[in-house]
PDB file of C-alpha atoms in Angstrom:
ATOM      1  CA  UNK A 238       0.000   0.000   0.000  1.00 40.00           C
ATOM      2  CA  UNK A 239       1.280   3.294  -0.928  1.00 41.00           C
ATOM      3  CA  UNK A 240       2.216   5.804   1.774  1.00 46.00           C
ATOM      4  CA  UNK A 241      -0.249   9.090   1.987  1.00 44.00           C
ATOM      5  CA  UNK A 242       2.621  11.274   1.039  1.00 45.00           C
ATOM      6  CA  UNK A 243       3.600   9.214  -2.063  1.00 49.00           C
ATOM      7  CA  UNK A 244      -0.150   9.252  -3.646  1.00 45.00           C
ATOM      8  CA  UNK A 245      -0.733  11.534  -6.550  1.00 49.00           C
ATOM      9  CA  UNK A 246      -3.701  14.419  -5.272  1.00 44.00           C
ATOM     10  CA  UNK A 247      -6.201  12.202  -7.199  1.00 51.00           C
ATOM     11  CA  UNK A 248      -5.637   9.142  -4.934  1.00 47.00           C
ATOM     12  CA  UNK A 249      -5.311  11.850  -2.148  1.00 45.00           C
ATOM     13  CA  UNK A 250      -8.840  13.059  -3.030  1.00 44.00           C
ATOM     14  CA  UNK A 251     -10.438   9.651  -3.503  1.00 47.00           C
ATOM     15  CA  UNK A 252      -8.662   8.503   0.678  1.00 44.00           C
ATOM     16  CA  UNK A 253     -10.668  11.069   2.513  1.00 46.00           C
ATOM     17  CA  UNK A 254      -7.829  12.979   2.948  1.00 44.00           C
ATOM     18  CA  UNK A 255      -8.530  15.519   6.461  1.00 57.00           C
ATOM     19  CA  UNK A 256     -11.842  13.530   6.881  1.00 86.00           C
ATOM     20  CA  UNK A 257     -10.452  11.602   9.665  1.00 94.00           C
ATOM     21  CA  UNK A 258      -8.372  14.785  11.425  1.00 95.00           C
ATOM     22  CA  UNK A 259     -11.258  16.785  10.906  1.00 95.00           C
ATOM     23  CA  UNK A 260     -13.636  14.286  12.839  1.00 95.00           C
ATOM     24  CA  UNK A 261     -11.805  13.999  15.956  1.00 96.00           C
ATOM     25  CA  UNK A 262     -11.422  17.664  15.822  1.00 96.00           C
ATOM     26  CA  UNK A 263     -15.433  18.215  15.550  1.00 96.00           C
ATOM     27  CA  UNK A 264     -15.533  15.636  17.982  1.00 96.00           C
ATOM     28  CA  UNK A 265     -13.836  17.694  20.389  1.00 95.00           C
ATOM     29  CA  UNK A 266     -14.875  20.993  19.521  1.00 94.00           C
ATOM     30  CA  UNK A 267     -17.978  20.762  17.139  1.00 86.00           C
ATOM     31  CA  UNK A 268     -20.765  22.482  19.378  1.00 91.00           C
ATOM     32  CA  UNK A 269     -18.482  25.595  19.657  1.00 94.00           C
ATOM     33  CA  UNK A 270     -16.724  25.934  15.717  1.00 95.00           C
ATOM     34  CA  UNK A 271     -18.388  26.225  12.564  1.00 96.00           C
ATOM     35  CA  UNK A 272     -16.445  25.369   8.920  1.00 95.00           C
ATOM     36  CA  UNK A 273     -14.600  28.261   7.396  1.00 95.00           C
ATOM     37  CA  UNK A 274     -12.063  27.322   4.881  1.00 89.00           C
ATOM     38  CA  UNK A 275     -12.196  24.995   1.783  1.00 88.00           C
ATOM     39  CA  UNK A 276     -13.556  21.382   2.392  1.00 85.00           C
ATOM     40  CA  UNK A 277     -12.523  19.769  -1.133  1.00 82.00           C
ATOM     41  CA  UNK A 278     -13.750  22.286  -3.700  1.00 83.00           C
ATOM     42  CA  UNK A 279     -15.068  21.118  -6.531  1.00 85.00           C
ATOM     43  CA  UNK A 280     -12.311  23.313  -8.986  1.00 85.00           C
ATOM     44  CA  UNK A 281      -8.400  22.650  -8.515  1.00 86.00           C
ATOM     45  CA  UNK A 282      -7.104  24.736  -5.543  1.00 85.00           C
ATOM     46  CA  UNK A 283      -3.974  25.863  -7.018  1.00 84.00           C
ATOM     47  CA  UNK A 284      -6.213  28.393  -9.130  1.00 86.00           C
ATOM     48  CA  UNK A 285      -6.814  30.472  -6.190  1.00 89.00           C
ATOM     49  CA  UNK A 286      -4.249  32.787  -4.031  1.00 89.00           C
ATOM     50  CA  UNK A 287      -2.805  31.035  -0.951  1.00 86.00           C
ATOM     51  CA  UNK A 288      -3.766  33.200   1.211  1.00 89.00           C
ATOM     52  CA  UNK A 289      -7.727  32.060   0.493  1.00 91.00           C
ATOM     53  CA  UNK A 290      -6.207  28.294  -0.387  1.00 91.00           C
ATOM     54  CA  UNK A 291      -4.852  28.543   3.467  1.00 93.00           C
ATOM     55  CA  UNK A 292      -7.962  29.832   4.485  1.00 96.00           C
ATOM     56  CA  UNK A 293      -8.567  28.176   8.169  1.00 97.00           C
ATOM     57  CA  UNK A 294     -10.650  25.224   8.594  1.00 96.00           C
ATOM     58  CA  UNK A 295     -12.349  26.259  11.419  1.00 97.00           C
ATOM     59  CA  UNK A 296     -13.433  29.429  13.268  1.00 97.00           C
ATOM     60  CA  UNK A 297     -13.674  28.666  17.120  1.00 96.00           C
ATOM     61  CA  UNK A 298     -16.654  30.605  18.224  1.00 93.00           C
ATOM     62  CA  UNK A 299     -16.709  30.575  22.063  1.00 91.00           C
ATOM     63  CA  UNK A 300     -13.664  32.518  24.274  1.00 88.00           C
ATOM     64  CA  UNK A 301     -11.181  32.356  23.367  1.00 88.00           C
ATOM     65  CA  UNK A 302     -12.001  32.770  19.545  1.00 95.00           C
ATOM     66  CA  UNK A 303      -9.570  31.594  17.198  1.00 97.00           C
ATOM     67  CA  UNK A 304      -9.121  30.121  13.893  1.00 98.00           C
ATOM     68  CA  UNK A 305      -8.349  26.679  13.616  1.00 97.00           C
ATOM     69  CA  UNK A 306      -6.453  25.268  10.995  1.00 97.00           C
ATOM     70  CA  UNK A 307      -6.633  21.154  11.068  1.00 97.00           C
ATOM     71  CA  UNK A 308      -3.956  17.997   9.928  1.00 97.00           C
ATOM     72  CA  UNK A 309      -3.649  14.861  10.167  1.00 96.00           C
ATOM     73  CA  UNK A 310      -1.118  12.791   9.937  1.00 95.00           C
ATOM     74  CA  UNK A 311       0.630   9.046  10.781  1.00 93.00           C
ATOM     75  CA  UNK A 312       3.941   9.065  11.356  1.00 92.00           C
ATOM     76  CA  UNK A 313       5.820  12.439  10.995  1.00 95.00           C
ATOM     77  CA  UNK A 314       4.031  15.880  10.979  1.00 97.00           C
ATOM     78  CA  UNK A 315       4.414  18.184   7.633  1.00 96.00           C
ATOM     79  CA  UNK A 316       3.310  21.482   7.579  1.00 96.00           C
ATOM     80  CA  UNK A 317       3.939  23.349   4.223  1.00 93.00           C
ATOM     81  CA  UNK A 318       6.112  26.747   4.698  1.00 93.00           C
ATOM     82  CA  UNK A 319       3.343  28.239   2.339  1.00 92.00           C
ATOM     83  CA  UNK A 320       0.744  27.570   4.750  1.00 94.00           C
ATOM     84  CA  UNK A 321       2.337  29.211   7.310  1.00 95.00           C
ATOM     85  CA  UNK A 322       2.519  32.490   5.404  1.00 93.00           C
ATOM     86  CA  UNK A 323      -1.086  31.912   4.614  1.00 94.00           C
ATOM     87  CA  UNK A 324      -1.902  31.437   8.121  1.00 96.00           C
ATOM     88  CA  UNK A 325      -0.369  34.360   9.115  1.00 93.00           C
ATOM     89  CA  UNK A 326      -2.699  36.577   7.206  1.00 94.00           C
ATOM     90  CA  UNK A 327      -5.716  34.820   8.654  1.00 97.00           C
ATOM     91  CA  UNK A 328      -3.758  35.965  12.582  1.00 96.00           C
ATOM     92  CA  UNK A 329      -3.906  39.339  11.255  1.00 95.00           C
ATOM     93  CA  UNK A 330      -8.053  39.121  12.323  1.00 96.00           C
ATOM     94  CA  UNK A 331      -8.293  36.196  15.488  1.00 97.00           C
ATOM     95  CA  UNK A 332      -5.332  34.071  16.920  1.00 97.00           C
ATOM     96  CA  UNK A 333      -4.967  30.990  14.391  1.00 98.00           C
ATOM     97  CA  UNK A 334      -4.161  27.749  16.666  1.00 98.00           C
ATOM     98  CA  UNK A 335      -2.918  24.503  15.103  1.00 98.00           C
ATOM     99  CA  UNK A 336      -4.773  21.414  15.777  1.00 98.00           C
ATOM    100  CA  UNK A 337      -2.940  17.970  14.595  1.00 97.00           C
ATOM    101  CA  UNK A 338      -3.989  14.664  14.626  1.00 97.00           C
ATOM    102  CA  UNK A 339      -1.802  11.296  14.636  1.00 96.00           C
ATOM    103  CA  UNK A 340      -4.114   8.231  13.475  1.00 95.00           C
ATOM    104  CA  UNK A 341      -0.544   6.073  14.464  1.00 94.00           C
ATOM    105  CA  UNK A 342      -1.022   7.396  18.140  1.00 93.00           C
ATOM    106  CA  UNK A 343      -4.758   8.313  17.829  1.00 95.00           C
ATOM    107  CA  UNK A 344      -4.351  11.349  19.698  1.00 96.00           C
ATOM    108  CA  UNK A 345      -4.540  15.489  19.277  1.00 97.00           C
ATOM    109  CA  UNK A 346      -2.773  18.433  19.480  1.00 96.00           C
ATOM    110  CA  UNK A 347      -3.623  22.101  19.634  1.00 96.00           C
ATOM    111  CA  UNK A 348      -0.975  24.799  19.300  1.00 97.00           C
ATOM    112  CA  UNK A 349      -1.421  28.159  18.574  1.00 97.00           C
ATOM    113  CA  UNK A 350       0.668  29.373  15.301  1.00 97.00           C
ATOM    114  CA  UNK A 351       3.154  31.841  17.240  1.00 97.00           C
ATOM    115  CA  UNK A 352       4.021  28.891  19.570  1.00 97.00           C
ATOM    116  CA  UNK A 353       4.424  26.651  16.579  1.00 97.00           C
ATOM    117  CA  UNK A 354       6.906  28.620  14.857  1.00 96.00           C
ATOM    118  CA  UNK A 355       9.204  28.567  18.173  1.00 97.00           C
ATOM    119  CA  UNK A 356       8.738  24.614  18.621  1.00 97.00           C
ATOM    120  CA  UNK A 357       9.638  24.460  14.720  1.00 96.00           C
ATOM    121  CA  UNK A 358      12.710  26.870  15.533  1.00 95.00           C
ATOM    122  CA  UNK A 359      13.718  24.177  18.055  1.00 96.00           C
ATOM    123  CA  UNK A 360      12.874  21.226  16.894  1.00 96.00           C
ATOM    124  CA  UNK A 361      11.973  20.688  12.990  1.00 96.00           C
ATOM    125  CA  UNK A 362      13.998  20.124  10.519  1.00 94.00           C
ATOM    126  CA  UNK A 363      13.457  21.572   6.688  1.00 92.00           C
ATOM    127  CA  UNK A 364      12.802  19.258   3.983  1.00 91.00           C
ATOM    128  CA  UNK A 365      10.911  19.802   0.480  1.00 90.00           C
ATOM    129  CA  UNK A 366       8.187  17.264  -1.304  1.00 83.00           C
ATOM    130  CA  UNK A 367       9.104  15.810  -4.290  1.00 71.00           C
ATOM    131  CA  UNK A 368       6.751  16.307  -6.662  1.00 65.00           C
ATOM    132  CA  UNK A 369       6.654  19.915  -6.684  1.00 61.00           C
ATOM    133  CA  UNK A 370       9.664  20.903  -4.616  1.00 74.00           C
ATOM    134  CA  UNK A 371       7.720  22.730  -1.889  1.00 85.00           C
ATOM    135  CA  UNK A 372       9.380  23.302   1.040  1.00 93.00           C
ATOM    136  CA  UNK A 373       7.560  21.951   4.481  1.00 95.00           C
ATOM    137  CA  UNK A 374       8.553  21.712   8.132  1.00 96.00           C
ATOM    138  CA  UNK A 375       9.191  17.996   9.265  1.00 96.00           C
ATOM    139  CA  UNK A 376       8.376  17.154  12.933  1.00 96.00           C
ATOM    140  CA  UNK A 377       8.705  13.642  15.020  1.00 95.00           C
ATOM    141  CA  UNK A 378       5.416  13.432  16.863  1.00 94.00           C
ATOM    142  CA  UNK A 379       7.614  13.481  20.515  1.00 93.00           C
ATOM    143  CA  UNK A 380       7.716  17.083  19.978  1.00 95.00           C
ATOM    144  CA  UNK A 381       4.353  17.792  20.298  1.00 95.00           C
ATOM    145  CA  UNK A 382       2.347  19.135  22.745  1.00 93.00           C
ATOM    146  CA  UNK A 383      -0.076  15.757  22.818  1.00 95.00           C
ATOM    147  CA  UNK A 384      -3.565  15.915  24.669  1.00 91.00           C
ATOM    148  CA  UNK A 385      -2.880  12.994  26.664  1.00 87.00           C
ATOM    149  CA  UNK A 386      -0.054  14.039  28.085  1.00 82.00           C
ATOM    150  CA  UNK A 387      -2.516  16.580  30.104  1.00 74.00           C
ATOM    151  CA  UNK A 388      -2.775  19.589  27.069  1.00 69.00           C
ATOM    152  CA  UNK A 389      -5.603  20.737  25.397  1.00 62.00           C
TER     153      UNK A 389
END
């Protein structure tokens, strides 16, 4: 079986890809967020400007608001550089937290975006995909600030 990271953005598509990240995440937090960002638009998503491609995925309606940007992932944790920048636009009008999910250790993170940048300053290293050379931040899930160690 192919790895997630290997498989083409039509056999991306066709896995549910952020379906299961995005459950857990509504699962935690659904009675007080509402969708914001892109959910698998019909039209390729490299047509539009990243700052609306990195639109959040969530707003977080109850104190503290925030944006919510969600990703899942199994064994290591990328997080495109151009997503960041996006993200940071998005900060510019609520605090944007991250919230990652590991299906390996079925568990969840939430970090907010300023905090994420400092772990990544610490403990990421910078690597670039393949297929279109775009540079991401790698992390080993030990970094993390996981909900069952007592975070949320």
């Amino acid at each position: 079986m192919t790895e997630f990271h290997k498989k083409n953005w039509s056999q991306r598509m066709t896995s549910g890809m952020g379906d299961q990240a995005e459950g857990v995440y509504e699962e935690v937090y659904g009675d007080e967020s509402e969708r914001f960002g892109f959910n698998l638009p019909r039209f390729p998503i490299r047509n539009i400007p990243p700052i609306l491609r990195y639109a959040p995925d969530y707003i977080h309606g109850t104190a503290p608001a925030r944006f919510v940007e969600v990703q899942g992932f199994s064994t290591a944790l990328k997080v495109k550089i151009e997503k960041i920048g996006g993200l940071f636009h998005w900060q510019t009008h609520l605090p944007v937290h991250l919230f990652f999910y590991s299906s390996l250790k079925d568990d969840y993170c939430e970090i907010e975006l300023n905090d994420f940048l400092k772990l990544a300053g610490l403990k990421a290293t910078l690597s670039s995909y393949d297929e279109g050379s775009k540079p991401y931040l790698r992390f080993t899930p030990g970094v993390l600030p996981w909900s069952s160690d007592g975070n949320k």
